[in-house]
Amino acid sequence: MQIIKSIDALRAAVKPLAMQGKTIGLVPTMGALHDGHGALIKESVKNCDVTVVSVFLNPIQFGKNEDLDKYPKRLEADAKLAESLGADFVFAPSVAEMYPDGDPLTLVRDETLESMYCGAYRPGHFRGVLTVVSKLFLISGANHAYFGEKDYQQVFLIERMVRDLNFDIQIHRVKIVREASGLALSSRNEYLTDLERSQALSISTGLKQAKETFEKGERRVAVLRDVVIKSILGNRGQVQYVEVVNQKDLQKFNGALREEDKVVILVAAFFGKTRLIDNIELN
Ligand code: PAF
């Protein structure tokens, strides 16, 4: 496996393989890889001839008061993990390589959904994500890209962008990977103290309880939301949002669900200073 830092070098390495008819899979990451990323890499390795894992801490998707500076960085360990799972290239460009002119003037945005849910609390976040993901698609020339469903709104926006802009790439969603405790894997879990980590289980427990409540026949959105909110508040978490939204268009539901509605509960909550997100589909 090769670690590549320049755009030209990645293109020079991947293009000839694509010309030979090999399929290229891309796993975009910001590094600090865990088993959730591992699941994405495994999917790509299983389905594609060549797998590129990008490790780029993208500054333009972080707000001023967010955790860009303290975000864990460990390229060597990331590369080892990627290699052990069968990746062919780790693409780890510098900020100057990706944004040689400073912050880009051309941005990719979703006018409608980028300011909802996570976007409402992280202004500019999704345009930073869509912009860097577009760049990574163009740089890698990948035919397939793999994203985790923990970032439900993110993968939805990326799928929509691919359709809207006719990117020639297939997006694959990979299910959330959880610890045995239920906690969804995230690089940000590393910020949690032991106490906060045990309190943070209230997110997945609350989501599971809401799903059980739904399966017993409860269809009132307010009741389903309340199950999750109570679980988090009862464990010293601060709820940022809990919303029941349509899987198809991410529009919010109020009132009662109908049999045909396919929804997902999206959550963001703080434990101490750490913001975590999670979700569960109700089908
Ligand atoms: O999900 C992430 O880690 C990031 O948002 C992504 C998709 C790698 C873009 O920087």
PDB file of C-alpha atoms and ligand atoms in Angstrom:
ATOM      1  CA  MET A   1       0.000   0.000   0.000  1.00  0.00           C
ATOM      2  CA  GLN A   2       1.188   3.478  -0.871  1.00  0.00           C
ATOM      3  CA  ILE A   3       0.697   6.738   1.030  1.00  0.00           C
ATOM      4  CA  ILE A   4       0.261   9.541  -1.476  1.00  0.00           C
ATOM      5  CA  LYS A   5       0.255  13.220  -0.579  1.00  0.00           C
ATOM      6  CA  SER A   6      -0.149  15.034  -3.886  1.00  0.00           C
ATOM      7  CA  ILE A   7      -3.121  15.234  -6.212  1.00  0.00           C
ATOM      8  CA  ASP A   8      -0.968  14.708  -9.300  1.00  0.00           C
ATOM      9  CA  ALA A   9       0.643  11.605  -7.798  1.00  0.00           C
ATOM     10  CA  LEU A  10      -2.736  10.093  -6.903  1.00  0.00           C
ATOM     11  CA  ARG A  11      -4.033  10.728 -10.416  1.00  0.00           C
ATOM     12  CA  ALA A  12      -0.856   9.260 -11.910  1.00  0.00           C
ATOM     13  CA  ALA A  13      -1.243   6.147  -9.761  1.00  0.00           C
ATOM     14  CA  VAL A  14      -4.974   5.576 -10.251  1.00  0.00           C
ATOM     15  CA  LYS A  15      -5.596   6.605 -13.874  1.00  0.00           C
ATOM     16  CA  PRO A  16      -3.639   3.741 -15.478  1.00  0.00           C
ATOM     17  CA  LEU A  17      -5.525   1.263 -13.294  1.00  0.00           C
ATOM     18  CA  ALA A  18      -8.857   2.766 -14.335  1.00  0.00           C
ATOM     19  CA  MET A  19      -7.736   2.596 -17.989  1.00  0.00           C
ATOM     20  CA  GLN A  20      -7.130  -1.139 -17.522  1.00  0.00           C
ATOM     21  CA  GLY A  21     -10.815  -1.357 -16.577  1.00  0.00           C
ATOM     22  CA  LYS A  22     -10.260  -1.685 -12.831  1.00  0.00           C
ATOM     23  CA  THR A  23     -12.992  -0.327 -10.574  1.00  0.00           C
ATOM     24  CA  ILE A  24     -11.888   2.319  -8.085  1.00  0.00           C
ATOM     25  CA  GLY A  25     -13.480   2.578  -4.631  1.00  0.00           C
ATOM     26  CA  LEU A  26     -13.056   5.681  -2.485  1.00  0.00           C
ATOM     27  CA  VAL A  27     -13.451   5.828   1.300  1.00  0.00           C
ATOM     28  CA  PRO A  28     -13.347   9.485   2.347  1.00  0.00           C
ATOM     29  CA  THR A  29     -12.293  10.015   5.980  1.00  0.00           C
ATOM     30  CA  MET A  30     -10.848  12.688   8.217  1.00  0.00           C
ATOM     31  CA  GLY A  31      -8.488  10.182   9.826  1.00  0.00           C
ATOM     32  CA  ALA A  32      -8.496   8.781  13.402  1.00  0.00           C
ATOM     33  CA  LEU A  33      -9.827   5.609  11.827  1.00  0.00           C
ATOM     34  CA  HIS A  34     -11.926   3.193  13.886  1.00  0.00           C
ATOM     35  CA  ASP A  35     -13.902   0.057  13.090  1.00  0.00           C
ATOM     36  CA  GLY A  36     -16.683   2.160  11.562  1.00  0.00           C
ATOM     37  CA  HIS A  37     -14.205   3.330   8.908  1.00  0.00           C
ATOM     38  CA  GLY A  38     -12.922  -0.250   8.824  1.00  0.00           C
ATOM     39  CA  ALA A  39     -16.373  -1.416   7.715  1.00  0.00           C
ATOM     40  CA  LEU A  40     -16.323   1.108   4.843  1.00  0.00           C
ATOM     41  CA  ILE A  41     -12.847   0.024   3.751  1.00  0.00           C
ATOM     42  CA  LYS A  42     -13.846  -3.657   3.886  1.00  0.00           C
ATOM     43  CA  GLU A  43     -16.890  -2.970   1.697  1.00  0.00           C
ATOM     44  CA  SER A  44     -14.756  -1.149  -0.849  1.00  0.00           C
ATOM     45  CA  VAL A  45     -12.072  -3.851  -0.868  1.00  0.00           C
ATOM     46  CA  LYS A  46     -14.755  -6.517  -1.294  1.00  0.00           C
ATOM     47  CA  ASN A  47     -16.476  -4.764  -4.203  1.00  0.00           C
ATOM     48  CA  CYS A  48     -13.756  -2.821  -6.034  1.00  0.00           C
ATOM     49  CA  ASP A  49     -10.447  -3.720  -7.658  1.00  0.00           C
ATOM     50  CA  VAL A  50      -8.653  -0.740  -6.128  1.00  0.00           C
ATOM     51  CA  THR A  51      -9.409   1.053  -2.849  1.00  0.00           C
ATOM     52  CA  VAL A  52      -8.328   4.600  -2.055  1.00  0.00           C
ATOM     53  CA  VAL A  53      -8.769   5.793   1.536  1.00  0.00           C
ATOM     54  CA  SER A  54      -8.528   9.550   1.835  1.00  0.00           C
ATOM     55  CA  VAL A  55      -7.363  11.001   5.147  1.00  0.00           C
ATOM     56  CA  PHE A  56      -7.962  14.728   5.113  1.00  0.00           C
ATOM     57  CA  LEU A  57      -9.049  16.872   8.029  1.00  0.00           C
ATOM     58  CA  ASN A  58     -11.073  19.325   5.990  1.00  0.00           C
ATOM     59  CA  PRO A  59     -10.901  22.758   7.649  1.00  0.00           C
ATOM     60  CA  ILE A  60     -13.744  24.279   5.651  1.00  0.00           C
ATOM     61  CA  GLN A  61     -16.345  21.995   7.218  1.00  0.00           C
ATOM     62  CA  PHE A  62     -15.509  23.132  10.776  1.00  0.00           C
ATOM     63  CA  GLY A  63     -16.966  26.247  12.406  1.00  0.00           C
ATOM     64  CA  LYS A  64     -14.730  28.711  14.280  1.00  0.00           C
ATOM     65  CA  ASN A  65     -15.579  27.309  17.709  1.00  0.00           C
ATOM     66  CA  GLU A  66     -15.506  23.655  16.715  1.00  0.00           C
ATOM     67  CA  ASP A  67     -12.938  20.939  17.353  1.00  0.00           C
ATOM     68  CA  LEU A  68     -10.676  21.266  14.274  1.00  0.00           C
ATOM     69  CA  ASP A  69      -7.531  21.811  16.384  1.00  0.00           C
ATOM     70  CA  LYS A  70      -8.147  19.012  18.832  1.00  0.00           C
ATOM     71  CA  TYR A  71      -9.432  16.473  16.283  1.00  0.00           C
ATOM     72  CA  PRO A  72      -7.243  13.344  16.709  1.00  0.00           C
ATOM     73  CA  LYS A  73      -4.478  12.958  14.110  1.00  0.00           C
ATOM     74  CA  ARG A  74      -2.497   9.727  13.578  1.00  0.00           C
ATOM     75  CA  LEU A  75      -1.705   9.122   9.933  1.00  0.00           C
ATOM     76  CA  GLU A  76       0.739   6.293  10.562  1.00  0.00           C
ATOM     77  CA  ALA A  77      -1.759   4.207  12.542  1.00  0.00           C
ATOM     78  CA  ASP A  78      -4.501   5.051  10.020  1.00  0.00           C
ATOM     79  CA  ALA A  79      -2.307   3.866   7.153  1.00  0.00           C
ATOM     80  CA  LYS A  80      -1.508   0.629   8.990  1.00  0.00           C
ATOM     81  CA  LEU A  81      -5.177  -0.100   9.577  1.00  0.00           C
ATOM     82  CA  ALA A  82      -6.084   0.732   5.970  1.00  0.00           C
ATOM     83  CA  GLU A  83      -3.299  -1.527   4.718  1.00  0.00           C
ATOM     84  CA  SER A  84      -4.301  -4.394   7.005  1.00  0.00           C
ATOM     85  CA  LEU A  85      -7.813  -4.227   5.528  1.00  0.00           C
ATOM     86  CA  GLY A  86      -6.554  -4.368   1.964  1.00  0.00           C
ATOM     87  CA  ALA A  87      -6.589  -0.712   0.850  1.00  0.00           C
ATOM     88  CA  ASP A  88      -4.228   0.100  -2.020  1.00  0.00           C
ATOM     89  CA  PHE A  89      -3.675   3.820  -1.454  1.00  0.00           C
ATOM     90  CA  VAL A  90      -3.997   6.268   1.406  1.00  0.00           C
ATOM     91  CA  PHE A  91      -4.406   9.757   0.006  1.00  0.00           C
ATOM     92  CA  ALA A  92      -3.323  12.217   2.708  1.00  0.00           C
ATOM     93  CA  PRO A  93      -2.951  15.684   1.178  1.00  0.00           C
ATOM     94  CA  SER A  94      -2.062  18.831   3.135  1.00  0.00           C
ATOM     95  CA  VAL A  95      -4.489  21.734   3.410  1.00  0.00           C
ATOM     96  CA  ALA A  96      -2.260  23.689   0.985  1.00  0.00           C
ATOM     97  CA  GLU A  97      -2.466  20.830  -1.518  1.00  0.00           C
ATOM     98  CA  MET A  98      -6.273  20.773  -1.380  1.00  0.00           C
ATOM     99  CA  TYR A  99      -6.804  24.546  -1.095  1.00  0.00           C
ATOM    100  CA  PRO A 100      -3.728  26.184  -2.700  1.00  0.00           C
ATOM    101  CA  ASP A 101      -5.539  29.518  -3.058  1.00  0.00           C
ATOM    102  CA  GLY A 102      -6.871  29.552   0.495  1.00  0.00           C
ATOM    103  CA  ASP A 103     -10.556  28.988   1.133  1.00  0.00           C
ATOM    104  CA  PRO A 104     -12.226  28.020  -2.133  1.00  0.00           C
ATOM    105  CA  LEU A 105     -14.458  30.579  -3.822  1.00  0.00           C
ATOM    106  CA  THR A 106     -16.438  27.879  -5.597  1.00  0.00           C
ATOM    107  CA  LEU A 107     -18.522  25.869  -3.176  1.00  0.00           C
ATOM    108  CA  VAL A 108     -21.031  23.062  -3.549  1.00  0.00           C
ATOM    109  CA  ARG A 109     -24.143  23.612  -1.466  1.00  0.00           C
ATOM    110  CA  ASP A 110     -27.554  22.182  -0.910  1.00  0.00           C
ATOM    111  CA  GLU A 111     -29.793  25.220  -0.598  1.00  0.00           C
ATOM    112  CA  THR A 112     -32.587  23.389   1.187  1.00  0.00           C
ATOM    113  CA  LEU A 113     -31.208  20.810   3.550  1.00  0.00           C
ATOM    114  CA  GLU A 114     -27.856  22.282   4.491  1.00  0.00           C
ATOM    115  CA  SER A 115     -29.428  24.491   7.151  1.00  0.00           C
ATOM    116  CA  MET A 116     -31.591  21.795   8.759  1.00  0.00           C
ATOM    117  CA  TYR A 117     -30.793  19.424  11.637  1.00  0.00           C
ATOM    118  CA  CYS A 118     -26.971  19.347  12.010  1.00  0.00           C
ATOM    119  CA  GLY A 119     -26.721  22.174   9.487  1.00  0.00           C
ATOM    120  CA  ALA A 120     -28.805  24.468  11.713  1.00  0.00           C
ATOM    121  CA  TYR A 121     -26.200  24.175  14.474  1.00  0.00           C
ATOM    122  CA  ARG A 122     -23.136  23.967  12.231  1.00  0.00           C
ATOM    123  CA  PRO A 123     -23.511  26.767   9.675  1.00  0.00           C
ATOM    124  CA  GLY A 124     -21.371  26.124   6.598  1.00  0.00           C
ATOM    125  CA  HIS A 125     -20.636  22.541   7.633  1.00  0.00           C
ATOM    126  CA  PHE A 126     -22.397  20.749   4.801  1.00  0.00           C
ATOM    127  CA  ARG A 127     -21.155  23.056   2.055  1.00  0.00           C
ATOM    128  CA  GLY A 128     -17.647  22.287   3.356  1.00  0.00           C
ATOM    129  CA  VAL A 129     -18.428  18.567   3.211  1.00  0.00           C
ATOM    130  CA  LEU A 130     -20.035  18.653  -0.248  1.00  0.00           C
ATOM    131  CA  THR A 131     -17.192  20.765  -1.612  1.00  0.00           C
ATOM    132  CA  VAL A 132     -14.405  18.489  -0.355  1.00  0.00           C
ATOM    133  CA  VAL A 133     -16.291  15.323  -1.308  1.00  0.00           C
ATOM    134  CA  SER A 134     -16.746  16.691  -4.854  1.00  0.00           C
ATOM    135  CA  LYS A 135     -13.029  17.424  -5.006  1.00  0.00           C
ATOM    136  CA  LEU A 136     -12.177  13.925  -3.764  1.00  0.00           C
ATOM    137  CA  PHE A 137     -14.504  12.370  -6.369  1.00  0.00           C
ATOM    138  CA  LEU A 138     -12.833  14.385  -9.138  1.00  0.00           C
ATOM    139  CA  ILE A 139      -9.289  13.800  -7.894  1.00  0.00           C
ATOM    140  CA  SER A 140      -9.645  10.046  -7.348  1.00  0.00           C
ATOM    141  CA  GLY A 141     -11.782   9.304 -10.411  1.00  0.00           C
ATOM    142  CA  ALA A 142     -13.531   6.709  -8.245  1.00  0.00           C
ATOM    143  CA  ASN A 143     -16.494   4.713  -9.543  1.00  0.00           C
ATOM    144  CA  HIS A 144     -17.740   3.856  -6.051  1.00  0.00           C
ATOM    145  CA  ALA A 145     -17.658   5.735  -2.732  1.00  0.00           C
ATOM    146  CA  TYR A 146     -18.516   4.482   0.743  1.00  0.00           C
ATOM    147  CA  PHE A 147     -20.129   6.481   3.555  1.00  0.00           C
ATOM    148  CA  GLY A 148     -21.415   5.490   6.984  1.00  0.00           C
ATOM    149  CA  GLU A 149     -25.065   5.889   7.924  1.00  0.00           C
ATOM    150  CA  LYS A 150     -24.178   7.406  11.290  1.00  0.00           C
ATOM    151  CA  ASP A 151     -23.865  10.668   9.353  1.00  0.00           C
ATOM    152  CA  TYR A 152     -27.334  10.167   7.924  1.00  0.00           C
ATOM    153  CA  GLN A 153     -27.885  13.727   6.741  1.00  0.00           C
ATOM    154  CA  GLN A 154     -24.395  13.797   5.215  1.00  0.00           C
ATOM    155  CA  VAL A 155     -24.869  10.653   3.136  1.00  0.00           C
ATOM    156  CA  PHE A 156     -28.321  11.840   2.073  1.00  0.00           C
ATOM    157  CA  LEU A 157     -26.911  15.173   0.874  1.00  0.00           C
ATOM    158  CA  ILE A 158     -24.049  13.421  -0.951  1.00  0.00           C
ATOM    159  CA  GLU A 159     -26.456  11.075  -2.752  1.00  0.00           C
ATOM    160  CA  ARG A 160     -28.582  14.044  -3.746  1.00  0.00           C
ATOM    161  CA  MET A 161     -25.526  16.000  -4.941  1.00  0.00           C
ATOM    162  CA  VAL A 162     -24.431  13.050  -7.077  1.00  0.00           C
ATOM    163  CA  ARG A 163     -27.857  12.951  -8.747  1.00  0.00           C
ATOM    164  CA  ASP A 164     -28.144  16.732  -9.088  1.00  0.00           C
ATOM    165  CA  LEU A 165     -24.671  17.165 -10.604  1.00  0.00           C
ATOM    166  CA  ASN A 166     -24.418  13.867 -12.516  1.00  0.00           C
ATOM    167  CA  PHE A 167     -21.251  12.659 -10.837  1.00  0.00           C
ATOM    168  CA  ASP A 168     -20.350   9.332 -12.446  1.00  0.00           C
ATOM    169  CA  ILE A 169     -20.018   7.515  -9.138  1.00  0.00           C
ATOM    170  CA  GLN A 170     -22.110   5.091  -7.131  1.00  0.00           C
ATOM    171  CA  ILE A 171     -22.651   5.923  -3.456  1.00  0.00           C
ATOM    172  CA  HIS A 172     -22.831   3.045  -0.987  1.00  0.00           C
ATOM    173  CA  ARG A 173     -24.300   3.425   2.480  1.00  0.00           C
ATOM    174  CA  VAL A 174     -22.800   1.284   5.207  1.00  0.00           C
ATOM    175  CA  LYS A 175     -24.712   0.521   8.417  1.00  0.00           C
ATOM    176  CA  ILE A 176     -23.677   2.133  11.701  1.00  0.00           C
ATOM    177  CA  VAL A 177     -21.044   0.165  13.604  1.00  0.00           C
ATOM    178  CA  ARG A 178     -21.692   0.153  17.357  1.00  0.00           C
ATOM    179  CA  GLU A 179     -19.684  -0.873  20.393  1.00  0.00           C
ATOM    180  CA  ALA A 180     -21.147  -3.842  22.272  1.00  0.00           C
ATOM    181  CA  SER A 181     -22.631  -1.207  24.639  1.00  0.00           C
ATOM    182  CA  GLY A 182     -24.605   0.301  21.754  1.00  0.00           C
ATOM    183  CA  LEU A 183     -22.541   3.484  21.427  1.00  0.00           C
ATOM    184  CA  ALA A 184     -22.130   4.371  17.740  1.00  0.00           C
ATOM    185  CA  LEU A 185     -18.440   4.450  16.800  1.00  0.00           C
ATOM    186  CA  SER A 186     -17.104   7.947  16.210  1.00  0.00           C
ATOM    187  CA  SER A 187     -13.664   9.546  16.298  1.00  0.00           C
ATOM    188  CA  ARG A 188     -15.206  12.047  18.739  1.00  0.00           C
ATOM    189  CA  ASN A 189     -15.895   9.294  21.318  1.00  0.00           C
ATOM    190  CA  GLU A 190     -12.230   9.736  22.256  1.00  0.00           C
ATOM    191  CA  TYR A 191     -13.084  13.088  23.850  1.00  0.00           C
ATOM    192  CA  LEU A 192     -15.501  11.484  26.338  1.00  0.00           C
ATOM    193  CA  THR A 193     -14.505  10.864  29.952  1.00  0.00           C
ATOM    194  CA  ASP A 194     -15.462   7.440  31.335  1.00  0.00           C
ATOM    195  CA  LEU A 195     -18.498   8.960  33.015  1.00  0.00           C
ATOM    196  CA  GLU A 196     -19.606  10.818  29.870  1.00  0.00           C
ATOM    197  CA  ARG A 197     -19.124   7.661  27.810  1.00  0.00           C
ATOM    198  CA  SER A 198     -21.501   5.726  30.069  1.00  0.00           C
ATOM    199  CA  GLN A 199     -23.981   8.620  30.021  1.00  0.00           C
ATOM    200  CA  ALA A 200     -23.737   8.824  26.220  1.00  0.00           C
ATOM    201  CA  LEU A 201     -25.160   5.312  25.971  1.00  0.00           C
ATOM    202  CA  SER A 202     -28.499   6.993  26.661  1.00  0.00           C
ATOM    203  CA  ILE A 203     -28.574   8.057  22.997  1.00  0.00           C
ATOM    204  CA  SER A 204     -28.550   4.531  21.564  1.00  0.00           C
ATOM    205  CA  THR A 205     -30.666   3.216  24.452  1.00  0.00           C
ATOM    206  CA  GLY A 206     -33.239   5.960  23.837  1.00  0.00           C
ATOM    207  CA  LEU A 207     -33.283   5.249  20.101  1.00  0.00           C
ATOM    208  CA  LYS A 208     -33.726   1.529  20.760  1.00  0.00           C
ATOM    209  CA  GLN A 209     -36.550   2.214  23.192  1.00  0.00           C
ATOM    210  CA  ALA A 210     -38.223   4.497  20.643  1.00  0.00           C
ATOM    211  CA  LYS A 211     -37.998   1.732  18.037  1.00  0.00           C
ATOM    212  CA  GLU A 212     -39.515  -0.778  20.489  1.00  0.00           C
ATOM    213  CA  THR A 213     -42.285   1.721  21.292  1.00  0.00           C
ATOM    214  CA  PHE A 214     -42.919   2.123  17.547  1.00  0.00           C
ATOM    215  CA  GLU A 215     -42.948  -1.647  17.059  1.00  0.00           C
ATOM    216  CA  LYS A 216     -45.587  -1.946  19.791  1.00  0.00           C
ATOM    217  CA  GLY A 217     -47.805   0.295  17.662  1.00  0.00           C
ATOM    218  CA  GLU A 218     -47.087   3.850  18.846  1.00  0.00           C
ATOM    219  CA  ARG A 219     -47.328   6.230  15.878  1.00  0.00           C
ATOM    220  CA  ARG A 220     -47.376   9.656  17.551  1.00  0.00           C
ATOM    221  CA  VAL A 221     -44.185  11.498  16.604  1.00  0.00           C
ATOM    222  CA  ALA A 222     -44.171  13.539  19.828  1.00  0.00           C
ATOM    223  CA  VAL A 223     -44.267  10.371  21.933  1.00  0.00           C
ATOM    224  CA  LEU A 224     -41.449   8.711  19.950  1.00  0.00           C
ATOM    225  CA  ARG A 225     -39.281  11.850  20.216  1.00  0.00           C
ATOM    226  CA  ASP A 226     -39.980  12.105  23.932  1.00  0.00           C
ATOM    227  CA  VAL A 227     -38.673   8.598  24.572  1.00  0.00           C
ATOM    228  CA  VAL A 228     -35.279   9.619  23.162  1.00  0.00           C
ATOM    229  CA  ILE A 229     -35.222  13.064  24.765  1.00  0.00           C
ATOM    230  CA  LYS A 230     -36.070  11.664  28.224  1.00  0.00           C
ATOM    231  CA  SER A 231     -33.360   9.020  27.953  1.00  0.00           C
ATOM    232  CA  ILE A 232     -30.697  11.651  27.140  1.00  0.00           C
ATOM    233  CA  LEU A 233     -31.852  14.268  29.649  1.00  0.00           C
ATOM    234  CA  GLY A 234     -32.062  11.594  32.338  1.00  0.00           C
ATOM    235  CA  ASN A 235     -28.352  10.927  31.812  1.00  0.00           C
ATOM    236  CA  ARG A 236     -27.093  14.501  31.973  1.00  0.00           C
ATOM    237  CA  GLY A 237     -26.959  14.921  28.207  1.00  0.00           C
ATOM    238  CA  GLN A 238     -27.946  18.129  26.466  1.00  0.00           C
ATOM    239  CA  VAL A 239     -30.232  17.542  23.518  1.00  0.00           C
ATOM    240  CA  GLN A 240     -29.484  19.627  20.451  1.00  0.00           C
ATOM    241  CA  TYR A 241     -32.228  18.089  18.365  1.00  0.00           C
ATOM    242  CA  VAL A 242     -34.279  14.916  18.109  1.00  0.00           C
ATOM    243  CA  GLU A 243     -36.370  14.783  14.947  1.00  0.00           C
ATOM    244  CA  VAL A 244     -38.457  12.147  13.221  1.00  0.00           C
ATOM    245  CA  VAL A 245     -37.897  12.635   9.496  1.00  0.00           C
ATOM    246  CA  ASN A 246     -38.846  10.994   6.230  1.00  0.00           C
ATOM    247  CA  GLN A 247     -36.095   8.700   4.890  1.00  0.00           C
ATOM    248  CA  LYS A 248     -36.981   9.783   1.347  1.00  0.00           C
ATOM    249  CA  ASP A 249     -36.603  13.556   1.583  1.00  0.00           C
ATOM    250  CA  LEU A 250     -35.491  14.228   5.186  1.00  0.00           C
ATOM    251  CA  GLN A 251     -38.585  16.346   5.814  1.00  0.00           C
ATOM    252  CA  LYS A 252     -39.756  16.532   9.412  1.00  0.00           C
ATOM    253  CA  PHE A 253     -42.835  14.620  10.566  1.00  0.00           C
ATOM    254  CA  ASN A 254     -45.347  15.950  13.074  1.00  0.00           C
ATOM    255  CA  GLY A 255     -48.614  14.405  14.191  1.00  0.00           C
ATOM    256  CA  ALA A 256     -48.941  10.667  13.650  1.00  0.00           C
ATOM    257  CA  LEU A 257     -47.105   8.367  11.246  1.00  0.00           C
ATOM    258  CA  ARG A 258     -49.071   6.408   8.653  1.00  0.00           C
ATOM    259  CA  GLU A 259     -48.351   2.745   7.872  1.00  0.00           C
ATOM    260  CA  GLU A 260     -46.592   3.649   4.626  1.00  0.00           C
ATOM    261  CA  ASP A 261     -44.257   6.246   6.206  1.00  0.00           C
ATOM    262  CA  LYS A 262     -40.615   5.215   6.361  1.00  0.00           C
ATOM    263  CA  VAL A 263     -38.858   7.385   8.882  1.00  0.00           C
ATOM    264  CA  VAL A 264     -35.593   7.798  10.713  1.00  0.00           C
ATOM    265  CA  ILE A 265     -35.051   9.425  14.096  1.00  0.00           C
ATOM    266  CA  LEU A 266     -32.066  11.800  13.946  1.00  0.00           C
ATOM    267  CA  VAL A 267     -30.336  12.890  17.157  1.00  0.00           C
ATOM    268  CA  ALA A 268     -27.580  15.281  18.161  1.00  0.00           C
ATOM    269  CA  ALA A 269     -26.662  15.695  21.827  1.00  0.00           C
ATOM    270  CA  PHE A 270     -23.820  16.913  23.976  1.00  0.00           C
ATOM    271  CA  PHE A 271     -22.187  15.013  26.795  1.00  0.00           C
ATOM    272  CA  GLY A 272     -19.850  17.452  28.466  1.00  0.00           C
ATOM    273  CA  LYS A 273     -18.277  19.337  25.570  1.00  0.00           C
ATOM    274  CA  THR A 274     -18.599  16.458  23.115  1.00  0.00           C
ATOM    275  CA  ARG A 275     -21.270  16.561  20.456  1.00  0.00           C
ATOM    276  CA  LEU A 276     -22.464  13.157  19.269  1.00  0.00           C
ATOM    277  CA  ILE A 277     -24.927  12.181  16.564  1.00  0.00           C
ATOM    278  CA  ASP A 278     -26.839   8.972  16.006  1.00  0.00           C
ATOM    279  CA  ASN A 279     -30.000   7.723  14.315  1.00  0.00           C
ATOM    280  CA  ILE A 280     -32.305   4.756  13.902  1.00  0.00           C
ATOM    281  CA  GLU A 281     -34.609   3.846  11.042  1.00  0.00           C
ATOM    282  CA  LEU A 282     -38.195   2.797  11.812  1.00  0.00           C
ATOM    283  CA  ASN A 283     -39.585   0.623   9.062  1.00  0.00           C
TER     284      ASN A 283
HETATM  285  O1  PAF B   1     -17.624  12.013   7.447  1.00  0.00           O
HETATM  286  C1  PAF B   1     -16.480  12.512   7.378  1.00  0.00           C
HETATM  287  O2  PAF B   1     -15.526  12.011   7.959  1.00  0.00           O
HETATM  288  C2  PAF B   1     -16.271  13.784   6.574  1.00  0.00           C
HETATM  289  O3  PAF B   1     -17.364  14.624   6.651  1.00  0.00           O
HETATM  290  C3  PAF B   1     -15.900  13.504   5.100  1.00  0.00           C
HETATM  291  C4  PAF B   1     -17.027  12.819   4.361  1.00  0.00           C
HETATM  292  C5  PAF B   1     -14.644  12.652   5.035  1.00  0.00           C
HETATM  293  C6  PAF B   1     -15.602  14.826   4.378  1.00  0.00           C
HETATM  294  O4  PAF B   1     -14.556  15.521   4.962  1.00  0.00           O
END
